[in-house]
Structure formats: structure tokens, C-alpha cells
Amino acid sequence: QVQLVESGGGLVQAGGSLRLSCAASGSIFSINVMAWHRQAPGKQREWVASITSDGSTAYVDSVKGRFTISRDNAKNTVALQMNSLKPEDTAVYYCNAGIRIARTSDFTGAWGQGTQVTVSS
């Protein structure tokens, strides 16, 4: 059983900052990619940023230069530092990770329950 738990969401004014954290726990042998996605009201869930186990990162164009993803492989955690927030960043943010529970098992995607980020204008 694997669990991802996000924290750090909240309400912030435009131009402000928030830091989201996500911790993976349970039967974990290894984690490859960790990522953040978001879903705004009435819209489909979209990928925001991802980071591989060796630290390679990628971002959706709309957050480049404002958001930074990082991870701690020893603690199985991933964070998203969000600066210069805009009202259009308002969404539920979800943590996602590819997790292998044993050396011989495949990687399986796991999701957190989501954390609300609201940016007021």
C-alpha cells in the first residue's frame, strides 16, 4: 500500500508565494518520476512540473520561471515552490509519482488527494 499526502495549499494574493509538499509512504522500493498536476474548476487536469530521480526537471510553459520543483530521494518527498502567483494558478494541485514496490515489479502511478491553491486578484 502506497500513499501520497500533499500539504501547503492555501489562499494567497496575486504576486505571492506558496510551497507545496508531498510525501510518499508505504511499501516503496523505488520512485522514478515525481510530478505535480493541477485541476482548475471546469477544466481538465493538467501537468505542471515533473522531476526524475536524477534531478532532471520539466515545466509547463505557463509556470516556467515562477515555479520550481525539487525532491528528496532519501525521504521520498517532492516539493513545488510557487512564486509570482497569478489568479489563473488557482486550482487543486495533485502530487503524482511512479512507484515500484519491489525490485521485480513494474512502476505504478500513485496520486495524492490534492490540495487547494487559491490566488486572489
Coordinates of N, CA and C in Angstrom, one line a residue:
Q1 N 0.8 -1.2 0.0 CA 0.0 0.0 0.0 C 0.9 1.2 0.0
V2 N 0.6 2.1 -1.0 CA 1.4 3.3 -1.1 C 0.5 4.5 -0.9
Q3 N 0.9 5.5 -0.3 CA 0.1 6.7 0.0 C 0.9 8.0 -0.3
L4 N 0.3 8.9 -1.0 CA 0.9 10.2 -1.2 C 0.0 11.3 -0.5
V5 N 0.7 12.1 0.3 CA 0.0 13.1 1.0 C 0.6 14.5 0.8
E6 N -0.3 15.4 0.2 CA 0.1 16.8 -0.1 C -0.2 17.7 1.1
S7 N 0.6 18.8 1.2 CA 0.3 19.8 2.2 C 0.8 21.1 1.6
G8 N 0.4 22.2 2.2 CA 0.9 23.5 1.9 C 0.1 24.4 1.0
G9 N -1.1 24.0 0.6 CA -2.0 24.8 -0.1 C -2.6 25.9 0.8
G10 N -3.3 26.8 0.1 CA -4.0 27.9 0.9 C -4.4 29.0 0.0
L11 N -4.7 30.2 0.6 CA -5.1 31.4 -0.1 C -4.0 32.4 0.0
V12 N -3.7 33.0 -1.2 CA -2.6 33.9 -1.3 C -3.0 35.0 -2.3
Q13 N -2.5 36.2 -2.1 CA -2.8 37.3 -3.1 C -1.9 37.1 -4.3
A14 N -2.3 37.7 -5.4 CA -1.5 37.7 -6.6 C -0.1 38.3 -6.3
G15 N 0.9 37.6 -6.9 CA 2.2 38.0 -6.6 C 2.9 37.3 -5.5
G16 N 2.1 36.6 -4.7 CA 2.6 36.0 -3.5 C 3.2 34.6 -3.8
S17 N 3.6 33.9 -2.8 CA 4.3 32.6 -2.9 C 3.6 31.6 -2.0
L18 N 3.7 30.3 -2.5 CA 3.3 29.2 -1.7 C 4.3 28.0 -2.0
R19 N 4.4 27.2 -1.0 CA 5.3 26.0 -1.2 C 4.4 24.7 -0.9
L20 N 4.3 23.9 -1.9 CA 3.6 22.6 -1.7 C 4.6 21.5 -1.4
S21 N 4.1 20.6 -0.6 CA 5.0 19.4 -0.3 C 4.2 18.2 -0.5
C22 N 4.8 17.1 -0.8 CA 4.2 15.8 -0.9 C 5.1 14.7 -0.4
A23 N 4.6 13.8 0.4 CA 5.4 12.8 1.0 C 4.7 11.4 0.6
A24 N 5.6 10.5 0.1 CA 5.2 9.2 -0.3 C 5.5 8.2 0.9
S25 N 4.6 7.4 1.2 CA 4.9 6.4 2.3 C 4.3 5.1 1.9
G26 N 4.7 4.0 2.7 CA 4.2 2.7 2.4 C 5.3 1.8 1.9
S27 N 4.9 0.8 1.1 CA 5.8 -0.2 0.6 C 6.4 0.3 -0.7
I28 N 7.6 1.0 -0.5 CA 8.2 1.7 -1.7 C 9.6 1.1 -1.8
F29 N 9.9 0.6 -3.0 CA 11.2 0.1 -3.3 C 12.0 1.2 -4.0
S30 N 11.3 1.9 -5.0 CA 12.0 3.0 -5.7 C 10.9 3.9 -6.3
I31 N 11.3 5.1 -6.6 CA 10.4 6.0 -7.3 C 11.1 6.6 -8.5
N32 N 10.5 6.6 -9.6 CA 11.2 7.2 -10.8 C 10.7 8.7 -10.9
V33 N 9.7 9.0 -11.7 CA 9.3 10.4 -11.8 C 8.3 10.8 -10.8
M34 N 8.5 12.0 -10.2 CA 7.6 12.6 -9.4 C 7.1 13.9 -10.0
A35 N 5.8 14.2 -9.9 CA 5.2 15.3 -10.6 C 4.1 16.0 -9.9
W36 N 3.8 17.2 -10.3 CA 2.6 17.9 -9.9 C 1.7 18.2 -11.0
H37 N 0.4 18.0 -10.8 CA -0.6 18.3 -11.7 C -1.6 19.3 -11.1
R38 N -2.5 19.9 -11.8 CA -3.5 20.8 -11.2 C -4.8 20.7 -12.0
Q39 N -5.8 21.0 -11.3 CA -7.1 21.0 -12.0 C -7.9 22.2 -11.5
A40 N -8.2 23.1 -12.4 CA -9.0 24.3 -12.1 C -10.5 24.0 -12.3
P41 N -11.3 24.7 -11.7 CA -12.8 24.4 -11.8 C -13.2 24.5 -13.3
G42 N -13.9 23.4 -13.7 CA -14.4 23.3 -15.0 C -13.4 23.0 -16.1
K43 N -12.2 22.7 -15.7 CA -11.2 22.3 -16.6 C -10.6 21.0 -16.4
Q44 N -9.9 20.4 -17.4 CA -9.3 19.1 -17.2 C -8.0 19.3 -16.4
R45 N -7.6 18.2 -15.8 CA -6.4 18.2 -15.0 C -5.2 18.3 -16.0
E46 N -4.2 19.2 -15.6 CA -3.1 19.4 -16.5 C -1.8 19.2 -15.7
W47 N -0.8 18.7 -16.4 CA 0.5 18.5 -15.9 C 1.2 19.9 -15.6
V48 N 1.9 20.0 -14.5 CA 2.5 21.3 -14.2 C 4.0 21.2 -14.2
A49 N 4.6 20.2 -13.6 CA 6.0 20.0 -13.5 C 6.3 18.6 -13.1
S50 N 7.5 18.2 -13.5 CA 8.0 16.8 -13.1 C 9.5 16.8 -12.9
I51 N 9.9 15.8 -12.1 CA 11.3 15.7 -11.8 C 11.7 14.2 -11.7
T52 N 12.8 13.9 -12.4 CA 13.2 12.5 -12.4 C 14.1 12.2 -11.1
S53 N 14.4 10.9 -11.0 CA 15.2 10.5 -9.8 C 16.6 11.1 -9.8
D54 N 17.1 11.5 -11.0 CA 18.4 12.1 -11.1 C 18.4 13.6 -11.1
G55 N 17.2 14.2 -10.9 CA 17.0 15.6 -10.8 C 16.7 16.4 -12.0
S56 N 16.4 15.7 -13.1 CA 16.0 16.5 -14.3 C 14.6 17.0 -14.2
T57 N 14.4 18.2 -14.6 CA 13.1 18.8 -14.4 C 12.5 19.3 -15.7
A58 N 11.2 19.4 -15.7 CA 10.4 19.9 -16.8 C 9.2 20.7 -16.3
Y59 N 8.8 21.7 -17.0 CA 7.7 22.5 -16.6 C 6.8 22.9 -17.8
V60 N 5.5 23.0 -17.5 CA 4.6 23.6 -18.5 C 5.0 25.0 -18.7
D61 N 4.8 25.5 -19.9 CA 5.2 26.9 -20.2 C 4.7 27.9 -19.3
S62 N 3.4 27.8 -18.9 CA 2.8 28.8 -18.1 C 3.4 29.1 -16.7
V63 N 4.2 28.1 -16.3 CA 4.8 28.3 -14.9 C 6.3 28.4 -15.0
K64 N 6.9 28.3 -16.1 CA 8.4 28.4 -16.3 C 8.9 29.8 -15.7
G65 N 9.9 29.7 -14.9 CA 10.4 30.9 -14.3 C 9.8 31.4 -13.0
R66 N 8.6 30.7 -12.7 CA 7.9 31.1 -11.5 C 7.8 29.9 -10.5
F67 N 7.7 28.7 -11.0 CA 7.6 27.5 -10.1 C 8.9 26.7 -10.2
T68 N 9.3 26.1 -9.1 CA 10.4 25.2 -9.0 C 10.1 23.9 -8.3
I69 N 10.4 22.8 -9.0 CA 10.1 21.5 -8.4 C 11.4 21.0 -7.9
S70 N 11.3 20.3 -6.7 CA 12.5 19.7 -6.1 C 12.1 18.4 -5.4
R71 N 13.1 17.5 -5.1 CA 12.7 16.3 -4.4 C 13.9 15.9 -3.5
D72 N 13.5 15.1 -2.5 CA 14.4 14.5 -1.6 C 14.3 13.0 -1.8
N73 N 15.2 12.3 -2.4 CA 15.1 10.9 -2.7 C 15.1 10.1 -1.4
A74 N 15.9 10.5 -0.5 CA 16.0 9.8 0.8 C 14.7 9.8 1.6
K75 N 14.0 10.8 1.5 CA 12.7 11.0 2.2 C 11.5 10.7 1.4
N76 N 11.7 10.4 0.1 CA 10.5 10.2 -0.8 C 9.6 11.4 -0.8
T77 N 10.1 12.5 -0.9 CA 9.3 13.7 -0.9 C 9.5 14.6 -2.2
V78 N 8.6 15.3 -2.6 CA 8.7 16.3 -3.7 C 8.0 17.6 -3.3
A79 N 8.6 18.7 -3.7 CA 8.0 20.0 -3.3 C 7.8 20.8 -4.6
L80 N 7.0 21.8 -4.5 CA 6.7 22.7 -5.6 C 6.7 24.1 -5.0
Q81 N 7.8 24.9 -5.2 CA 7.8 26.3 -4.8 C 7.2 27.1 -5.9
M82 N 6.2 27.9 -5.5 CA 5.4 28.7 -6.4 C 5.5 30.1 -6.1
N83 N 6.2 30.9 -7.0 CA 6.4 32.3 -6.8 C 5.6 33.1 -7.8
S84 N 5.4 34.4 -7.6 CA 4.7 35.3 -8.5 C 3.4 34.7 -8.9
L85 N 2.6 34.2 -8.0 CA 1.4 33.5 -8.3 C 0.4 34.4 -8.9
K86 N -0.4 33.9 -9.8 CA -1.4 34.6 -10.6 C -2.8 34.0 -10.3
P87 N -3.9 34.7 -10.5 CA -5.2 34.1 -10.3 C -5.4 32.9 -11.1
E88 N -4.9 32.8 -12.3 CA -5.0 31.7 -13.1 C -4.3 30.4 -12.6
D89 N -3.5 30.6 -11.6 CA -2.9 29.4 -10.9 C -3.8 28.7 -9.9
T90 N -5.0 29.3 -9.7 CA -5.9 28.8 -8.8 C -6.4 27.4 -9.3
A91 N -6.3 26.4 -8.4 CA -6.6 25.0 -8.8 C -6.4 24.1 -7.6
V92 N -6.8 22.9 -7.7 CA -6.4 21.8 -6.8 C -5.2 21.2 -7.4
Y93 N -4.1 21.1 -6.6 CA -2.8 20.6 -7.0 C -2.7 19.2 -6.5
Y94 N -2.3 18.3 -7.4 CA -2.1 16.9 -7.1 C -0.7 16.5 -7.3
C95 N -0.2 15.7 -6.3 CA 1.1 15.0 -6.4 C 0.9 13.7 -7.1
N96 N 1.9 13.3 -7.9 CA 1.9 12.1 -8.7 C 3.3 11.5 -8.7
A97 N 3.4 10.2 -8.6 CA 4.7 9.5 -8.6 C 4.6 8.1 -9.2
G98 N 5.6 7.7 -9.9 CA 5.8 6.4 -10.4 C 6.5 5.6 -9.4
I99 N 5.9 4.6 -8.8 CA 6.4 3.9 -7.6 C 6.5 2.4 -7.9
R100 N 7.7 1.8 -7.5 CA 7.9 0.4 -7.6 C 8.0 -0.2 -6.2
I101 N 7.2 -1.2 -5.9 CA 7.1 -1.7 -4.6 C 8.1 -2.9 -4.3
A102 N 8.7 -3.4 -5.4 CA 9.7 -4.4 -5.3 C 10.6 -4.4 -6.5
R103 N 11.8 -5.0 -6.4 CA 12.8 -4.9 -7.5 C 12.2 -5.5 -8.8
T104 N 11.3 -6.5 -8.7 CA 10.8 -7.2 -9.8 C 9.5 -6.6 -10.3
S105 N 8.9 -5.7 -9.6 CA 7.6 -5.1 -10.0 C 7.7 -4.0 -11.0
D106 N 6.6 -3.7 -11.6 CA 6.6 -2.5 -12.5 C 6.3 -1.3 -11.7
F107 N 6.6 -0.1 -12.4 CA 6.3 1.2 -11.8 C 4.8 1.4 -11.9
T108 N 4.2 1.8 -10.9 CA 2.7 2.1 -10.9 C 2.5 3.6 -10.5
G109 N 1.6 4.2 -11.2 CA 1.3 5.6 -10.8 C 0.5 5.7 -9.6
A110 N 0.9 6.6 -8.7 CA 0.1 6.9 -7.4 C -0.2 8.4 -7.4
W111 N -1.4 8.7 -6.8 CA -1.8 10.1 -6.7 C -2.2 10.4 -5.3
G112 N -1.9 11.7 -5.0 CA -2.4 12.2 -3.7 C -3.8 12.7 -3.8
Q113 N -4.3 13.2 -2.7 CA -5.7 13.6 -2.6 C -6.0 15.0 -3.1
G114 N -4.9 15.8 -3.2 CA -5.0 17.1 -3.7 C -5.0 18.2 -2.6
T115 N -4.5 19.3 -2.9 CA -4.5 20.5 -2.0 C -4.9 21.7 -2.8
Q116 N -5.8 22.5 -2.2 CA -6.3 23.7 -2.9 C -5.4 24.8 -2.8
V117 N -5.2 25.5 -3.9 CA -4.4 26.7 -4.0 C -5.4 27.8 -4.6
T118 N -5.5 28.8 -3.9 CA -6.4 29.9 -4.4 C -5.6 31.2 -4.4
V119 N -5.6 31.9 -5.5 CA -4.8 33.1 -5.7 C -5.8 34.2 -6.0
S120 N -5.9 35.2 -5.1 CA -6.9 36.3 -5.3 C -6.2 37.4 -6.0
S121 N -7.0 38.2 -6.7 CA -6.5 39.3 -7.5 C -6.5 40.6 -6.8

